[in-house]
mmCIF file of C-alpha atoms (C1' of nucleotides) in Angstrom:
data_model
loop_
_atom_site.group_PDB
_atom_site.id
_atom_site.type_symbol
_atom_site.label_atom_id
_atom_site.label_comp_id
_atom_site.label_asym_id
_atom_site.label_seq_id
_atom_site.Cartn_x
_atom_site.Cartn_y
_atom_site.Cartn_z
ATOM 1 C CA MET H 3 4.878 10.545 -11.225
ATOM 2 C CA ASP H 4 2.421 9.415 -8.551
ATOM 3 C CA THR H 5 0.142 12.531 -7.927
ATOM 4 C CA LYS H 6 -3.578 11.861 -7.238
ATOM 5 C CA LYS H 7 -4.707 12.675 -4.590
ATOM 6 C CA ARG H 8 -7.434 11.325 -2.903
ATOM 7 C CA SER H 9 -9.046 12.812 0.599
ATOM 8 C CA ASP H 10 -7.713 14.926 2.754
ATOM 9 C CA CYS H 11 -7.222 12.683 5.318
ATOM 10 C CA PRO H 12 -4.482 11.352 7.051
ATOM 11 C CA ILE H 13 -4.003 7.907 6.284
ATOM 12 C CA SER H 14 -4.756 8.934 2.299
ATOM 13 C CA CYS H 15 -2.419 11.660 2.798
ATOM 14 C CA SER H 16 0.137 9.302 3.624
ATOM 15 C CA LEU H 17 -0.460 6.205 1.564
ATOM 16 C CA ASP H 18 -0.715 8.384 -1.279
ATOM 17 C CA ILE H 19 2.932 9.179 -0.395
ATOM 18 C CA TRP H 20 4.639 5.703 0.759
ATOM 19 C CA GLY H 21 1.919 3.548 0.496
ATOM 20 C CA ASP H 22 2.678 0.947 -2.060
ATOM 21 C CA LYS H 23 4.641 -2.035 -1.793
ATOM 22 C CA TRP H 24 8.034 -1.364 -1.515
ATOM 23 C CA SER H 25 8.630 2.188 -0.158
ATOM 24 C CA LEU H 26 8.563 1.401 3.582
ATOM 25 C CA LEU H 27 10.605 -1.100 3.021
ATOM 26 C CA ILE H 28 13.711 1.104 1.280
ATOM 27 C CA VAL H 29 13.008 3.315 4.533
ATOM 28 C CA ARG H 30 13.143 0.367 7.258
ATOM 29 C CA ASP H 31 16.917 -0.528 4.855
ATOM 30 C CA LEU H 32 17.388 2.909 5.531
ATOM 31 C CA MET H 33 16.488 2.912 9.250
ATOM 32 C CA PHE H 34 18.684 -0.575 9.481
ATOM 33 C CA ALA H 35 21.823 0.750 7.454
ATOM 34 C CA LYS H 36 21.984 4.247 7.974
ATOM 35 C CA GLN H 37 23.142 4.552 4.449
ATOM 36 C CA CYS H 38 22.997 2.943 1.424
ATOM 37 C CA THR H 39 23.648 2.948 -1.784
ATOM 38 C CA TYR H 40 21.468 2.002 -4.724
ATOM 39 C CA GLY H 41 22.942 -0.990 -5.257
ATOM 40 C CA ASP H 42 23.071 -1.438 -1.307
ATOM 41 C CA PHE H 43 18.855 -1.750 -1.771
ATOM 42 C CA LEU H 44 19.260 -3.856 -5.020
ATOM 43 C CA LYS H 45 21.483 -6.170 -2.891
ATOM 44 C CA SER H 46 18.652 -6.468 0.116
ATOM 45 C CA GLY H 47 17.192 -9.607 -0.136
ATOM 46 C CA GLU H 48 13.716 -8.398 -1.188
ATOM 47 C CA LYS H 49 14.743 -8.647 -5.220
ATOM 48 C CA ILE H 50 12.695 -5.511 -5.878
ATOM 49 C CA ALA H 51 13.541 -4.307 -9.825
ATOM 50 C CA THR H 52 15.369 -2.179 -10.294
ATOM 51 C CA ASN H 53 13.244 0.311 -12.322
ATOM 52 C CA ILE H 54 10.437 -0.096 -9.137
ATOM 53 C CA LEU H 55 13.823 1.376 -7.254
ATOM 54 C CA ALA H 56 14.638 4.215 -9.184
ATOM 55 C CA THR H 57 11.158 6.019 -9.241
ATOM 56 C CA ARG H 58 10.288 4.700 -5.427
ATOM 57 C CA LEU H 59 13.379 6.793 -4.500
ATOM 58 C CA GLN H 60 12.826 9.480 -6.506
ATOM 59 C CA MET H 61 9.716 9.593 -5.002
ATOM 60 C CA LEU H 62 10.866 9.074 -1.749
ATOM 61 C CA GLU H 63 13.004 12.429 -2.553
ATOM 62 C CA GLU H 64 10.632 14.241 -4.162
ATOM 63 C CA ASN H 65 8.220 14.135 -0.934
ATOM 64 C CA GLY H 66 11.008 15.160 1.551
ATOM 65 C CA ILE H 67 11.510 11.370 3.217
ATOM 66 C CA VAL H 68 15.395 10.075 1.552
ATOM 67 C CA ALA H 69 17.666 12.384 0.575
ATOM 68 C CA LYS H 70 20.994 12.367 -1.924
ATOM 69 C CA LEU H 71 24.401 12.858 -0.808
ATOM 70 C CA ASN H 72 27.871 12.705 -2.351
ATOM 71 C CA HIS H 73 29.315 9.180 -1.610
ATOM 72 C CA PRO H 74 33.234 10.182 0.076
ATOM 73 C CA ASP H 75 34.610 7.553 -1.722
ATOM 74 C CA SER H 76 33.421 7.760 -5.691
ATOM 75 C CA LYS H 77 31.651 10.196 -8.086
ATOM 76 C CA ALA H 78 30.258 7.006 -9.055
ATOM 77 C CA LYS H 79 28.530 6.217 -5.752
ATOM 78 C CA VAL H 80 25.517 7.586 -4.258
ATOM 79 C CA LEU H 81 24.429 7.996 -0.646
ATOM 80 C CA TYR H 82 20.307 8.040 -0.044
ATOM 81 C CA LYS H 83 20.159 8.100 3.329
ATOM 82 C CA LEU H 84 16.274 9.441 5.759
ATOM 83 C CA THR H 85 15.223 12.910 5.821
ATOM 84 C CA GLN H 86 13.714 13.918 9.867
ATOM 85 C CA LYS H 87 10.827 13.710 8.024
ATOM 86 C CA GLY H 88 11.634 9.533 6.939
ATOM 87 C CA ILE H 89 13.643 9.251 10.298
ATOM 88 C CA ASP H 90 9.966 10.765 12.105
ATOM 89 C CA LEU H 91 8.635 7.098 10.354
ATOM 90 C CA LEU H 92 9.862 5.091 12.818
ATOM 91 C CA PRO H 93 7.518 5.096 15.483
ATOM 92 C CA VAL H 94 4.851 3.598 12.630
ATOM 93 C CA MET H 95 7.405 1.384 11.561
ATOM 94 C CA ILE H 96 7.798 0.053 15.665
ATOM 95 C CA GLU H 97 4.022 -0.735 15.142
ATOM 96 C CA ILE H 98 3.688 -2.124 12.432
ATOM 97 C CA ASN H 99 6.670 -4.492 13.690
ATOM 98 C CA LEU H 100 4.787 -4.943 17.260
ATOM 99 C CA TRP H 101 1.388 -5.984 14.906
ATOM 100 C CA ALA H 102 3.523 -8.384 12.849
ATOM 101 C CA ASP H 103 5.011 -9.645 16.427
ATOM 102 C CA LYS H 104 1.840 -10.615 17.881
ATOM 103 C CA TYR H 105 0.134 -11.944 14.487
ATOM 104 C CA LEU H 106 1.895 -13.438 12.604
ATOM 105 C CA THR H 107 4.917 -15.713 12.138
ATOM 106 C CA LEU H 108 8.116 -14.307 12.113
ATOM 107 C CA PRO H 109 11.332 -16.262 11.797
ATOM 108 C CA ALA H 110 12.950 -16.143 15.368
ATOM 109 C CA GLU H 111 15.549 -13.420 15.196
ATOM 110 C CA GLN H 112 13.101 -11.096 14.491
ATOM 111 C CA LYS H 113 11.417 -12.433 17.223
ATOM 112 C CA ALA H 114 14.945 -12.061 19.154
ATOM 113 C CA LEU H 115 15.166 -8.268 17.856
ATOM 114 C CA LEU H 116 11.424 -7.054 18.524
ATOM 115 C CA LYS H 117 12.092 -7.992 22.473
ATOM 116 C CA GLU H 118 14.328 -5.364 22.733
ATOM 117 C CA VAL H 119 11.379 -2.834 21.473
ATOM 118 C CA LYS H 120 8.901 -4.325 23.806
ATOM 119 C CA LYS H 121 11.031 -3.377 26.691
ATOM 120 C CA ASN H 122 11.009 0.105 26.590
ATOM 121 C CA LYS H 123 8.993 1.045 23.549
ATOM 122 C CA GLU H 124 9.295 4.938 24.141
ATOM 123 C CA ALA H 125 12.766 4.479 25.245
ATOM 124 C CA PHE H 126 13.866 2.201 22.361
ATOM 125 C CA ILE H 127 12.560 5.062 19.746
ATOM 126 C CA LYS H 128 14.204 7.536 20.818
ATOM 127 C CA THR H 129 17.497 6.374 21.212
ATOM 128 C CA ARG H 130 17.338 5.001 17.953
ATOM 129 C CA ILE H 131 15.893 8.319 16.120
ATOM 130 C CA LYS H 132 19.176 9.715 18.173
ATOM 131 C CA GLU H 133 21.378 7.321 16.218
ATOM 132 C CA LEU H 134 19.749 8.787 13.229
ATOM 133 C CA LYS H 135 20.149 11.601 13.494
ATOM 134 C CA GLU H 136 24.006 11.766 14.040
ATOM 135 C CA THR H 137 25.751 13.174 10.845
ATOM 136 C CA SER H 138 27.317 10.334 9.455
ATOM 137 C CA MET U 1 -5.394 -14.172 -4.859
ATOM 138 C CA ASP U 2 -3.097 -12.390 -3.422
ATOM 139 C CA THR U 3 -0.322 -15.339 -2.030
ATOM 140 C CA LYS U 4 3.118 -13.885 -3.254
ATOM 141 C CA LYS U 5 5.169 -13.823 -0.033
ATOM 142 C CA ARG U 6 8.716 -11.648 -0.356
ATOM 143 C CA SER U 7 10.654 -11.791 2.323
ATOM 144 C CA ASP U 8 10.002 -12.844 6.357
ATOM 145 C CA CYS U 9 10.279 -9.332 7.176
ATOM 146 C CA PRO U 10 7.402 -8.239 9.432
ATOM 147 C CA ILE U 11 7.237 -4.861 7.446
ATOM 148 C CA SER U 12 6.936 -7.119 3.815
ATOM 149 C CA CYS U 13 4.979 -10.167 5.196
ATOM 150 C CA SER U 14 2.186 -7.283 6.835
ATOM 151 C CA LEU U 15 2.598 -4.842 3.567
ATOM 152 C CA ASP U 16 1.477 -8.226 1.880
ATOM 153 C CA ILE U 17 -1.881 -7.942 3.559
ATOM 154 C CA TRP U 18 -3.026 -4.529 3.775
ATOM 155 C CA GLY U 19 0.115 -2.778 2.096
ATOM 156 C CA ASP U 20 -1.722 -1.078 -0.850
ATOM 157 C CA LYS U 21 -3.896 2.211 -1.304
ATOM 158 C CA TRP U 22 -7.372 1.149 -0.639
ATOM 159 C CA SER U 23 -7.112 -1.489 3.116
ATOM 160 C CA LEU U 24 -6.340 1.091 5.750
ATOM 161 C CA LEU U 25 -8.663 3.383 4.781
ATOM 162 C CA ILE U 26 -11.074 0.665 5.181
ATOM 163 C CA VAL U 27 -10.029 -0.400 8.740
ATOM 164 C CA ARG U 28 -9.916 2.887 9.199
ATOM 165 C CA ASP U 29 -13.323 3.695 8.387
ATOM 166 C CA LEU U 30 -14.039 0.337 11.166
ATOM 167 C CA MET U 31 -12.085 1.655 13.344
ATOM 168 C CA PHE U 32 -14.149 4.413 13.057
ATOM 169 C CA ALA U 33 -17.669 3.830 12.404
ATOM 170 C CA LYS U 34 -17.286 0.207 14.866
ATOM 171 C CA GLN U 35 -19.233 -1.331 11.420
ATOM 172 C CA CYS U 36 -20.478 -0.923 8.241
ATOM 173 C CA THR U 37 -21.856 -2.380 5.064
ATOM 174 C CA TYR U 38 -20.393 -2.505 1.780
ATOM 175 C CA GLY U 39 -23.010 0.465 0.687
ATOM 176 C CA ASP U 40 -21.584 1.943 3.601
ATOM 177 C CA PHE U 41 -18.342 2.042 2.332
ATOM 178 C CA LEU U 42 -18.747 2.895 -0.502
ATOM 179 C CA LYS U 43 -20.654 5.996 -0.015
ATOM 180 C CA SER U 44 -17.382 7.730 2.220
ATOM 181 C CA GLY U 45 -15.646 9.797 0.583
ATOM 182 C CA GLU U 46 -12.955 8.073 -1.180
ATOM 183 C CA LYS U 47 -14.566 6.811 -4.193
ATOM 184 C CA ILE U 48 -12.880 3.730 -4.358
ATOM 185 C CA ALA U 49 -14.795 0.879 -7.161
ATOM 186 C CA THR U 50 -16.556 -1.535 -6.125
ATOM 187 C CA ASN U 51 -14.780 -4.461 -7.793
ATOM 188 C CA ILE U 52 -11.714 -3.143 -5.448
ATOM 189 C CA LEU U 53 -13.767 -3.038 -2.659
ATOM 190 C CA ALA U 54 -15.168 -6.462 -2.598
ATOM 191 C CA THR U 55 -11.586 -8.160 -3.584
ATOM 192 C CA ARG U 56 -10.379 -6.225 -0.055
ATOM 193 C CA LEU U 57 -12.964 -7.364 1.697
ATOM 194 C CA GLN U 58 -12.500 -10.694 0.859
ATOM 195 C CA MET U 59 -8.547 -9.982 1.487
ATOM 196 C CA LEU U 60 -8.818 -8.711 5.147
ATOM 197 C CA GLU U 61 -11.270 -11.319 5.787
ATOM 198 C CA GLU U 62 -9.288 -14.181 4.472
ATOM 199 C CA ASN U 63 -6.412 -13.047 6.925
ATOM 200 C CA GLY U 64 -8.919 -12.616 9.600
ATOM 201 C CA ILE U 65 -8.518 -8.674 10.218
ATOM 202 C CA VAL U 66 -12.285 -8.278 9.561
ATOM 203 C CA ALA U 67 -15.502 -10.216 10.023
ATOM 204 C CA LYS U 68 -18.435 -10.253 7.957
ATOM 205 C CA LEU U 69 -21.765 -10.193 10.094
ATOM 206 C CA ASN U 70 -25.215 -10.828 9.448
ATOM 207 C CA HIS U 71 -27.083 -7.496 9.399
ATOM 208 C CA PRO U 72 -29.828 -7.568 12.249
ATOM 209 C CA ASP U 73 -32.937 -6.154 10.125
ATOM 210 C CA SER U 74 -31.573 -7.066 6.839
ATOM 211 C CA LYS U 75 -30.541 -10.698 5.083
ATOM 212 C CA ALA U 76 -29.662 -8.095 2.268
ATOM 213 C CA LYS U 77 -27.211 -6.150 4.232
ATOM 214 C CA VAL U 78 -24.153 -7.408 5.507
ATOM 215 C CA LEU U 79 -22.129 -6.501 8.786
ATOM 216 C CA TYR U 80 -18.439 -5.719 8.628
ATOM 217 C CA LYS U 81 -15.962 -5.365 11.749
ATOM 218 C CA LEU U 82 -12.812 -5.614 12.502
ATOM 219 C CA THR U 83 -11.769 -8.059 14.170
ATOM 220 C CA GLN U 84 -9.336 -8.304 17.337
ATOM 221 C CA LYS U 85 -6.526 -8.435 15.154
ATOM 222 C CA GLY U 86 -8.229 -5.832 12.759
ATOM 223 C CA ILE U 87 -8.980 -3.415 15.976
ATOM 224 C CA ASP U 88 -4.914 -3.934 17.040
ATOM 225 C CA LEU U 89 -4.432 -1.983 14.057
ATOM 226 C CA LEU U 90 -5.257 0.881 16.089
ATOM 227 C CA PRO U 91 -1.405 2.021 17.071
ATOM 228 C CA VAL U 92 -0.632 2.193 13.602
ATOM 229 C CA MET U 93 -2.598 3.958 12.720
ATOM 230 C CA ILE U 94 -2.636 6.745 15.398
ATOM 231 C CA GLU U 95 1.081 6.482 14.582
ATOM 232 C CA ILE U 96 0.343 7.385 10.576
ATOM 233 C CA ASN U 97 -1.930 10.202 12.149
ATOM 234 C CA LEU U 98 0.674 11.152 14.079
ATOM 235 C CA TRP U 99 3.635 11.885 11.207
ATOM 236 C CA ALA U 100 0.985 13.364 9.140
ATOM 237 C CA ASP U 101 0.033 15.961 11.388
ATOM 238 C CA LYS U 102 3.720 17.043 11.332
ATOM 239 C CA TYR U 103 4.395 16.925 8.067
ATOM 240 C CA LEU U 104 1.314 17.031 5.907
ATOM 241 C CA THR U 105 -1.171 19.823 5.348
ATOM 242 C CA LEU U 106 -4.386 18.003 6.893
ATOM 243 C CA PRO U 107 -7.618 20.437 7.116
ATOM 244 C CA ALA U 108 -8.637 22.014 10.747
ATOM 245 C CA GLU U 109 -10.643 19.238 11.639
ATOM 246 C CA GLN U 110 -8.190 16.400 11.418
ATOM 247 C CA LYS U 111 -5.962 19.077 13.605
ATOM 248 C CA ALA U 112 -8.169 19.315 16.142
ATOM 249 C CA LEU U 113 -9.461 15.562 16.239
ATOM 250 C CA LEU U 114 -5.149 14.289 16.377
ATOM 251 C CA LYS U 115 -5.064 17.220 19.438
ATOM 252 C CA GLU U 116 -6.589 14.823 21.820
ATOM 253 C CA VAL U 117 -4.304 12.155 21.221
ATOM 254 C CA LYS U 118 -1.618 14.420 21.588
ATOM 255 C CA LYS U 119 -3.070 14.521 25.215
ATOM 256 C CA ASN U 120 -2.882 10.981 26.223
ATOM 257 C CA LYS U 121 -1.763 8.479 23.816
ATOM 258 C CA GLU U 122 -1.914 4.687 25.259
ATOM 259 C CA ALA U 123 -4.844 6.246 26.766
ATOM 260 C CA PHE U 124 -7.095 7.289 23.655
ATOM 261 C CA ILE U 125 -5.268 3.883 22.392
ATOM 262 C CA LYS U 126 -6.519 1.903 25.328
ATOM 263 C CA THR U 127 -9.888 3.651 25.594
ATOM 264 C CA ARG U 128 -11.045 3.401 21.915
ATOM 265 C CA ILE U 129 -9.633 -0.296 21.949
ATOM 266 C CA LYS U 130 -12.462 -0.795 24.930
ATOM 267 C CA GLU U 131 -14.617 0.627 22.330
ATOM 268 C CA LEU U 132 -14.079 -1.149 19.626
ATOM 269 C CA LYS U 133 -14.377 -5.057 21.150
ATOM 270 C CA GLU U 134 -17.393 -4.381 22.536
ATOM 271 C CA THR U 135 -20.373 -6.256 20.664
ATOM 272 C CA SER U 136 -22.818 -4.510 19.659
ATOM 273 C "C1'" DT Z 9 -49.407 -11.577 -6.545
ATOM 274 C "C1'" DA Z 10 -46.380 -8.064 -9.340
ATOM 275 C "C1'" DT Z 11 -43.620 -5.142 -10.169
ATOM 276 C "C1'" DT Z 12 -39.590 -2.347 -8.598
ATOM 277 C "C1'" DT Z 13 -36.235 -0.572 -5.653
ATOM 278 C "C1'" DG Z 14 -32.305 -1.471 -2.706
ATOM 279 C "C1'" DT Z 15 -27.974 -3.976 -1.103
ATOM 280 C "C1'" DA Z 16 -23.723 -7.058 -2.237
ATOM 281 C "C1'" DC Z 17 -21.509 -8.124 -5.000
ATOM 282 C "C1'" DT Z 18 -19.664 -9.749 -10.455
ATOM 283 C "C1'" DT Z 19 -18.142 -8.968 -15.080
ATOM 284 C "C1'" DG Z 20 -15.640 -7.027 -19.257
ATOM 285 C "C1'" DC Z 21 -12.283 -4.333 -20.937
ATOM 286 C "C1'" DA Z 22 -8.939 -0.399 -21.012
ATOM 287 C "C1'" DA Z 23 -5.576 2.283 -18.156
ATOM 288 C "C1'" DA Z 24 -1.768 2.477 -15.852
ATOM 289 C "C1'" DA Z 25 1.510 -0.095 -12.434
ATOM 290 C "C1'" DT Z 26 4.749 -3.605 -12.037
ATOM 291 C "C1'" DG Z 27 7.880 -7.031 -12.944
ATOM 292 C "C1'" DC Z 28 11.683 -8.510 -15.781
ATOM 293 C "C1'" DA Z 29 15.509 -8.340 -18.967
ATOM 294 C "C1'" DA Z 30 18.682 -5.413 -21.332
ATOM 295 C "C1'" DG Z 31 20.993 -1.329 -22.344
ATOM 296 C "C1'" DC Z 32 23.813 3.417 -21.608
ATOM 297 C "C1'" DG Z 33 26.820 6.385 -20.268
ATOM 298 C "C1'" DA Z 34 29.818 8.022 -16.360
ATOM 299 C "C1'" DA Z 35 33.119 7.107 -13.472
ATOM 300 C "C1'" DT Z 36 37.045 4.106 -11.409
ATOM 301 C "C1'" DT Z 37 39.744 0.043 -12.283
ATOM 302 C "C1'" DT Z 38 42.755 -3.136 -13.960
ATOM 303 C "C1'" DA W 15 43.304 1.539 -23.274
ATOM 304 C "C1'" DA W 16 40.115 -1.966 -21.991
ATOM 305 C "C1'" DA W 17 37.343 -3.625 -19.432
ATOM 306 C "C1'" DT W 18 34.768 -3.057 -14.976
ATOM 307 C "C1'" DT W 19 31.239 -0.610 -11.888
ATOM 308 C "C1'" DC W 20 27.550 2.366 -10.800
ATOM 309 C "C1'" DG W 21 23.166 3.924 -11.684
ATOM 310 C "C1'" DC W 22 19.998 4.410 -13.713
ATOM 311 C "C1'" DT W 23 17.102 3.595 -18.511
ATOM 312 C "C1'" DT W 24 14.266 1.981 -21.948
ATOM 313 C "C1'" DG W 25 11.452 -1.451 -24.035
ATOM 314 C "C1'" DC W 26 8.082 -4.592 -23.226
ATOM 315 C "C1'" DA W 27 5.306 -8.486 -21.394
ATOM 316 C "C1'" DT W 28 1.848 -9.434 -17.477
ATOM 317 C "C1'" DT W 29 -0.626 -7.867 -13.555
ATOM 318 C "C1'" DT W 30 -3.472 -4.928 -11.249
ATOM 319 C "C1'" DT W 31 -6.332 -1.296 -10.809
ATOM 320 C "C1'" DG W 32 -10.486 1.654 -12.549
ATOM 321 C "C1'" DC W 33 -14.882 2.330 -14.722
ATOM 322 C "C1'" DA W 34 -19.362 0.997 -16.239
ATOM 323 C "C1'" DA W 35 -22.641 -2.091 -16.092
ATOM 324 C "C1'" DG W 36 -24.748 -6.126 -14.799
ATOM 325 C "C1'" DT W 37 -26.701 -10.100 -12.394
ATOM 326 C "C1'" DA W 38 -28.890 -12.445 -8.506
ATOM 327 C "C1'" DC W 39 -30.938 -12.088 -4.198
ATOM 328 C "C1'" DA W 40 -34.045 -9.715 -0.479
ATOM 329 C "C1'" DA W 41 -37.305 -6.245 0.520
ATOM 330 C "C1'" DA W 42 -40.656 -2.829 -0.183
ATOM 331 C "C1'" DT W 43 -44.428 -0.868 -2.866
ATOM 332 C "C1'" DA W 44 -48.296 -1.093 -6.008
#
DNA sequence: TATTTGTACTTGCAAAATGCAAGCGAATTT
DNA sequence: AAATTCGCTTGCATTTTGCAAGTACAAATA
């Protein structure tokens, strides 16, 4: 798997883990949905290829950002959820959203969602983290 | 060049611009150094290949994140600096640093630098943005 | 003035990552 | 018992990356 490391810089080390075009979208899905099956990710609009999804999930799991759980309904299904390490990417995610809100053209629904965040960023993050932490 | 867009999600759109393994490192260099020549980037420890550097700089320029300036000393040199759009990536950069500080093993010097940030994040960002804005 | 050096790239090619389609084994449904 | 769902894996074409060498122009040097 991806095991090469460049420098010791925090940015560089972080990018080595989740700095590709897909990983943060997987994390985003889990921040919205709290937990997803493999199929949920595939159906989530971005059209990620199934093999890429598999390697990314493996990478994220190896690095302790997501965890695999047994699905309560079926042994054939798997549940993915964020670990604390993954949940703590929320501030990064928020700042990317705010930057995009300022500089990119986003659909109205996205803009609306971000209005709430801008009202009180710290509070939003805090309550959202609490929600994500709750054991389902 | 890279012109494909995936969904309308802010994360996805942002990643389409700077979501590769190198772009944020270029931005980071400019946040530290304020302005760099092409050669400065090459010498900055990460060992980025020269062709990759060229295409990334072009991409970042096309997307209004960096700007090219004439070097005051020589017509042979070029100066790259962040635009406002690029400077506004600072909060993203800070949050990545804080996440890395919490979860990855970083060298002591990096840890020390981040102590200052943690003391007062908002203030740090504000003054750093002001510094970056100053016309050299 | 001629020549060498520095600076910002470009080019060619091999290696790696990505993307697409089909397949596969185990679990579940019919 | 057969068909379907689910979470992947595999094979292969396309794209991106990485390395090494080369090029064009400006500037310093002889």
